[in-house]
Amino acid sequence: MRIGFDAKKIVSNLTGIGNYSRGTVNLLTATGEDECVLFAPDKGNERCLAGLMPSHKIEFIYSGSGSGIGRNYWRNFSMVSDIAKSGVEIYHGLSNELPFGIGKAGCKSVVTIHDLIFLRYPTTYDYLSRKILEAKTKYACRVADRIIAVSEQTKRDIVDFYGISPDKIDVLYQGCHASFRQKHSEKEIADVKAIYNLPEKYMLAVGTLEDRKNHATIIEALSKLEDDIPLVIVSKKTSLQKKLEKQISTLGLESRVRIINGVPLKHLPAFYQGSEFAIYLSYFEGFGIPVLEGITSGVPVIAATGSCLEEAGGTGAVYCDPFDAKGVADTMHKLLNSADLRAELISEGEKHVENFTDETLRNNLRRFYEKVLEEK
């Protein structure tokens, strides 16, 4: 197959959707069966491009515009003519959108919808960003030949908010980076702990510092926990960090909470593997990659009820009401004091991650594309 992709996030985004996009292309090019044509507004960031596996099956097509306005116009409108000339059988919008007029490209079109959080929790976005997302996502869902939802939760939201037939939507899970499958030696973990001056025992929370990720409840739960164990939060720095630091100070937890910014991907698996458990209490997600990273790393995970995290963690995690700090503290206590429970979760996690192997994800994606091409 010859598949075209929206490559903006591939060349410019080092997290979430960027990792999903690069991972999708890597899955297809790994076997050499498929050609991937990447439509990018510019040549992007070398750190992002380093996440693509070298392959002669990858071809880039750029906007050719020297201005930001021109590149943006190309991506949203005039790219359609380049798609038509490229000979792709399917064009895949990897991040909730398709170019306007995609029906004129002469190929099938599909779109991945990651979440509709901008509709469920509109105050988490500024007005202009929300309106742009609303317009692009609604259009993409309406005109695409088929839709990929990254979870059953996202599929339900597409049906409920946009009135799209569930028959048009396939749930295809995403994986996490392959580095989380690599088990580190005790020395390698100790070396990373030394670099960051990590305590011998700690619980780990990985995720962007924003209200929805709910670090505030984790910190409050720590203040109610009988066990004297520190919390390590790994995130890039955002405006919320000062608010969390004030909460930590008010609760007298300065000696028990570390916020570490700027941890590179190469060190993150050791952070997980050196922890007692990982905790991810986001009160709403499209999927929840940190939950999958935790169980893939071979550690127990505490996650939140209320959206799709049970899909990401399966039986390799325990689940809590994200707004019940006392209940979260009780769950932390159980995990810290029950070797049997930790062992059970690790064992169940090993089974669950078999649903997210490269081979499984690749086969699911290729079957999806084949179904798209078969439909009239």
Short mmCIF file of N, CA and C in Angstrom, two decimals, residues 136-227:
data_model
loop_
_atom_site.label_atom_id
_atom_site.label_comp_id
_atom_site.label_asym_id
_atom_site.label_seq_id
_atom_site.Cartn_x
_atom_site.Cartn_y
_atom_site.Cartn_z
N LYS A 136 -12.16 21.88 12.85
CA LYS A 136 -11.36 20.90 12.11
C LYS A 136 -11.79 19.47 12.42
N THR A 137 -12.04 19.19 13.70
CA THR A 137 -12.38 17.82 14.08
C THR A 137 -13.75 17.43 13.56
N LYS A 138 -14.71 18.33 13.65
CA LYS A 138 -16.06 18.04 13.15
C LYS A 138 -16.02 17.78 11.65
N TYR A 139 -15.28 18.62 10.92
CA TYR A 139 -15.16 18.44 9.47
C TYR A 139 -14.52 17.09 9.15
N ALA A 140 -13.42 16.77 9.83
CA ALA A 140 -12.70 15.52 9.55
C ALA A 140 -13.59 14.31 9.80
N CYS A 141 -14.33 14.32 10.90
CA CYS A 141 -15.21 13.19 11.20
C CYS A 141 -16.31 13.05 10.15
N ARG A 142 -16.78 14.18 9.63
CA ARG A 142 -17.88 14.14 8.67
C ARG A 142 -17.42 13.63 7.30
N VAL A 143 -16.22 14.06 6.84
CA VAL A 143 -15.83 13.75 5.46
C VAL A 143 -14.96 12.51 5.33
N ALA A 144 -14.32 12.05 6.40
CA ALA A 144 -13.43 10.89 6.31
C ALA A 144 -14.20 9.65 5.88
N ASP A 145 -13.54 8.78 5.11
CA ASP A 145 -14.18 7.51 4.75
C ASP A 145 -14.33 6.62 5.98
N ARG A 146 -13.29 6.63 6.85
CA ARG A 146 -13.40 5.93 8.12
C ARG A 146 -12.62 6.70 9.18
N ILE A 147 -12.93 6.39 10.44
CA ILE A 147 -12.31 7.09 11.57
C ILE A 147 -11.64 6.07 12.47
N ILE A 148 -10.43 6.40 12.92
CA ILE A 148 -9.77 5.64 13.99
C ILE A 148 -9.97 6.39 15.29
N ALA A 149 -10.51 5.72 16.30
CA ALA A 149 -10.56 6.25 17.66
C ALA A 149 -9.52 5.50 18.47
N VAL A 150 -8.77 6.21 19.33
CA VAL A 150 -7.68 5.56 20.06
C VAL A 150 -8.18 4.80 21.28
N SER A 151 -9.49 4.90 21.58
CA SER A 151 -10.07 4.15 22.70
C SER A 151 -11.57 4.05 22.50
N GLU A 152 -12.18 3.15 23.23
CA GLU A 152 -13.64 3.04 23.22
C GLU A 152 -14.26 4.33 23.75
N GLN A 153 -13.61 4.96 24.73
CA GLN A 153 -14.09 6.23 25.27
C GLN A 153 -14.16 7.30 24.18
N THR A 154 -13.11 7.40 23.40
CA THR A 154 -13.10 8.39 22.32
C THR A 154 -14.16 8.06 21.27
N LYS A 155 -14.34 6.78 20.98
CA LYS A 155 -15.39 6.39 20.03
C LYS A 155 -16.75 6.83 20.54
N ARG A 156 -17.03 6.60 21.83
CA ARG A 156 -18.33 7.03 22.38
C ARG A 156 -18.50 8.54 22.27
N ASP A 157 -17.43 9.27 22.50
CA ASP A 157 -17.51 10.73 22.43
C ASP A 157 -17.78 11.20 21.00
N ILE A 158 -17.17 10.56 20.00
CA ILE A 158 -17.41 10.94 18.60
C ILE A 158 -18.88 10.72 18.25
N VAL A 159 -19.41 9.60 18.70
CA VAL A 159 -20.83 9.30 18.45
C VAL A 159 -21.73 10.30 19.17
N ASP A 160 -21.43 10.56 20.44
CA ASP A 160 -22.30 11.41 21.26
C ASP A 160 -22.24 12.88 20.85
N PHE A 161 -21.06 13.40 20.59
CA PHE A 161 -20.92 14.83 20.30
C PHE A 161 -21.22 15.17 18.84
N TYR A 162 -20.87 14.27 17.92
CA TYR A 162 -21.00 14.59 16.50
C TYR A 162 -22.08 13.80 15.78
N GLY A 163 -22.68 12.83 16.45
CA GLY A 163 -23.73 12.05 15.81
C GLY A 163 -23.23 11.15 14.70
N ILE A 164 -21.94 10.79 14.74
CA ILE A 164 -21.36 9.90 13.72
C ILE A 164 -21.79 8.47 14.01
N SER A 165 -22.10 7.72 12.97
CA SER A 165 -22.47 6.32 13.15
C SER A 165 -21.30 5.53 13.74
N PRO A 166 -21.55 4.71 14.75
CA PRO A 166 -20.46 3.89 15.30
C PRO A 166 -19.87 2.93 14.28
N ASP A 167 -20.64 2.61 13.25
CA ASP A 167 -20.15 1.70 12.21
C ASP A 167 -19.01 2.30 11.39
N LYS A 168 -18.87 3.62 11.46
CA LYS A 168 -17.82 4.31 10.69
C LYS A 168 -16.51 4.39 11.47
N ILE A 169 -16.53 3.95 12.74
CA ILE A 169 -15.41 4.17 13.64
C ILE A 169 -14.79 2.85 14.06
N ASP A 170 -13.48 2.73 13.94
CA ASP A 170 -12.74 1.57 14.44
C ASP A 170 -11.86 2.01 15.60
N VAL A 171 -11.83 1.21 16.67
CA VAL A 171 -10.93 1.48 17.79
C VAL A 171 -9.62 0.75 17.53
N LEU A 172 -8.55 1.51 17.37
CA LEU A 172 -7.20 0.95 17.20
C LEU A 172 -6.31 1.57 18.27
N TYR A 173 -5.88 0.73 19.19
CA TYR A 173 -5.04 1.23 20.28
C TYR A 173 -3.65 1.61 19.76
N GLN A 174 -3.01 2.48 20.49
CA GLN A 174 -1.64 2.85 20.17
C GLN A 174 -0.70 2.20 21.18
N GLY A 175 0.55 2.15 20.85
CA GLY A 175 1.54 1.59 21.76
C GLY A 175 2.36 2.70 22.40
N CYS A 176 3.28 2.31 23.26
CA CYS A 176 4.22 3.29 23.80
C CYS A 176 5.59 3.03 23.16
N HIS A 177 6.53 3.90 23.43
CA HIS A 177 7.85 3.80 22.81
C HIS A 177 8.52 2.47 23.17
N ALA A 178 9.24 1.92 22.21
CA ALA A 178 9.88 0.61 22.40
C ALA A 178 10.86 0.59 23.56
N SER A 179 11.40 1.74 23.94
CA SER A 179 12.39 1.78 25.02
C SER A 179 11.81 1.30 26.36
N PHE A 180 10.49 1.39 26.52
CA PHE A 180 9.88 0.96 27.78
C PHE A 180 9.81 -0.56 27.90
N ARG A 181 10.04 -1.26 26.81
CA ARG A 181 10.06 -2.72 26.84
C ARG A 181 11.44 -3.27 27.21
N GLN A 182 12.44 -2.41 27.22
CA GLN A 182 13.81 -2.84 27.51
C GLN A 182 14.06 -2.81 29.02
N LYS A 183 14.36 -3.96 29.58
CA LYS A 183 14.58 -4.06 31.02
C LYS A 183 16.00 -3.62 31.35
N HIS A 184 16.11 -2.71 32.30
CA HIS A 184 17.41 -2.19 32.71
C HIS A 184 17.98 -3.00 33.87
N SER A 185 19.29 -3.07 33.91
CA SER A 185 19.95 -3.76 35.02
C SER A 185 19.87 -2.89 36.27
N GLU A 186 20.14 -3.52 37.42
CA GLU A 186 20.15 -2.76 38.67
C GLU A 186 21.17 -1.63 38.61
N LYS A 187 22.30 -1.89 37.97
CA LYS A 187 23.33 -0.85 37.86
C LYS A 187 22.86 0.32 37.00
N GLU A 188 22.20 0.02 35.89
CA GLU A 188 21.70 1.08 35.00
C GLU A 188 20.67 1.94 35.72
N ILE A 189 19.79 1.28 36.49
CA ILE A 189 18.79 2.04 37.25
C ILE A 189 19.48 2.88 38.32
N ALA A 190 20.46 2.29 39.00
CA ALA A 190 21.20 3.03 40.03
C ALA A 190 21.93 4.23 39.44
N ASP A 191 22.46 4.08 38.23
CA ASP A 191 23.16 5.18 37.59
C ASP A 191 22.22 6.35 37.30
N VAL A 192 21.01 6.03 36.83
CA VAL A 192 20.04 7.09 36.56
C VAL A 192 19.58 7.74 37.86
N LYS A 193 19.38 6.92 38.90
CA LYS A 193 19.02 7.49 40.20
C LYS A 193 20.10 8.45 40.70
N ALA A 194 21.35 8.10 40.45
CA ALA A 194 22.45 8.96 40.90
C ALA A 194 22.46 10.28 40.12
N ILE A 195 22.20 10.22 38.83
CA ILE A 195 22.19 11.43 38.01
C ILE A 195 21.19 12.45 38.55
N TYR A 196 20.00 11.95 38.94
CA TYR A 196 18.93 12.85 39.36
C TYR A 196 18.77 12.91 40.88
N ASN A 197 19.69 12.26 41.59
CA ASN A 197 19.62 12.23 43.06
C ASN A 197 18.27 11.72 43.54
N LEU A 198 17.82 10.63 42.94
CA LEU A 198 16.53 10.04 43.31
C LEU A 198 16.67 9.23 44.60
N PRO A 199 15.60 9.18 45.41
CA PRO A 199 15.65 8.34 46.61
C PRO A 199 15.65 6.86 46.23
N GLU A 200 16.01 6.02 47.18
CA GLU A 200 16.05 4.58 46.91
C GLU A 200 14.66 4.05 46.57
N LYS A 201 13.65 4.50 47.34
CA LYS A 201 12.27 4.11 47.06
C LYS A 201 11.45 5.36 46.81
N TYR A 202 10.56 5.28 45.82
CA TYR A 202 9.70 6.43 45.50
C TYR A 202 8.54 5.94 44.64
N MET A 203 7.47 6.72 44.62
CA MET A 203 6.41 6.48 43.65
C MET A 203 6.51 7.57 42.58
N LEU A 204 6.09 7.24 41.37
CA LEU A 204 6.38 8.07 40.21
C LEU A 204 5.09 8.53 39.53
N ALA A 205 5.04 9.82 39.20
CA ALA A 205 3.94 10.37 38.42
C ALA A 205 4.53 11.08 37.21
N VAL A 206 4.22 10.60 36.02
CA VAL A 206 4.71 11.18 34.77
C VAL A 206 3.53 11.80 34.03
N GLY A 207 3.69 13.04 33.61
CA GLY A 207 2.61 13.67 32.85
C GLY A 207 2.71 15.17 32.88
N THR A 208 2.17 15.81 31.85
CA THR A 208 2.21 17.26 31.75
C THR A 208 1.55 17.91 32.96
N LEU A 209 2.15 18.99 33.44
CA LEU A 209 1.56 19.70 34.58
C LEU A 209 0.43 20.59 34.07
N GLU A 210 -0.77 20.06 34.13
CA GLU A 210 -1.97 20.83 33.81
C GLU A 210 -3.09 20.31 34.71
N ASP A 211 -4.11 21.13 34.91
CA ASP A 211 -5.14 20.79 35.89
C ASP A 211 -5.74 19.42 35.66
N ARG A 212 -6.01 19.08 34.38
CA ARG A 212 -6.68 17.81 34.08
C ARG A 212 -5.86 16.60 34.50
N LYS A 213 -4.53 16.73 34.52
CA LYS A 213 -3.69 15.60 34.90
C LYS A 213 -3.75 15.32 36.40
N ASN A 214 -4.24 16.31 37.17
CA ASN A 214 -4.68 16.04 38.55
C ASN A 214 -3.54 15.70 39.52
N HIS A 215 -2.39 16.31 39.33
CA HIS A 215 -1.30 16.10 40.30
C HIS A 215 -1.68 16.58 41.69
N ALA A 216 -2.58 17.56 41.76
CA ALA A 216 -2.97 18.12 43.06
C ALA A 216 -3.57 17.05 43.96
N THR A 217 -4.36 16.13 43.40
CA THR A 217 -4.95 15.07 44.20
C THR A 217 -3.89 14.07 44.65
N ILE A 218 -2.91 13.80 43.81
CA ILE A 218 -1.83 12.90 44.21
C ILE A 218 -1.07 13.49 45.40
N ILE A 219 -0.79 14.79 45.33
CA ILE A 219 -0.07 15.45 46.42
C ILE A 219 -0.91 15.45 47.70
N GLU A 220 -2.20 15.72 47.55
CA GLU A 220 -3.09 15.69 48.73
C GLU A 220 -3.13 14.28 49.32
N ALA A 221 -3.20 13.27 48.45
CA ALA A 221 -3.22 11.89 48.94
C ALA A 221 -1.94 11.56 49.70
N LEU A 222 -0.81 12.07 49.22
CA LEU A 222 0.47 11.84 49.91
C LEU A 222 0.42 12.38 51.33
N SER A 223 -0.25 13.51 51.52
CA SER A 223 -0.33 14.11 52.86
C SER A 223 -1.17 13.26 53.81
N LYS A 224 -1.99 12.37 53.27
CA LYS A 224 -2.85 11.50 54.07
C LYS A 224 -2.28 10.09 54.22
N LEU A 225 -1.15 9.84 53.57
CA LEU A 225 -0.57 8.50 53.55
C LEU A 225 0.24 8.24 54.81
N GLU A 226 0.00 7.09 55.43
CA GLU A 226 0.73 6.72 56.64
C GLU A 226 2.20 6.42 56.33
N ASP A 227 2.45 5.85 55.19
CA ASP A 227 3.80 5.42 54.84
C ASP A 227 4.67 6.62 54.44
#
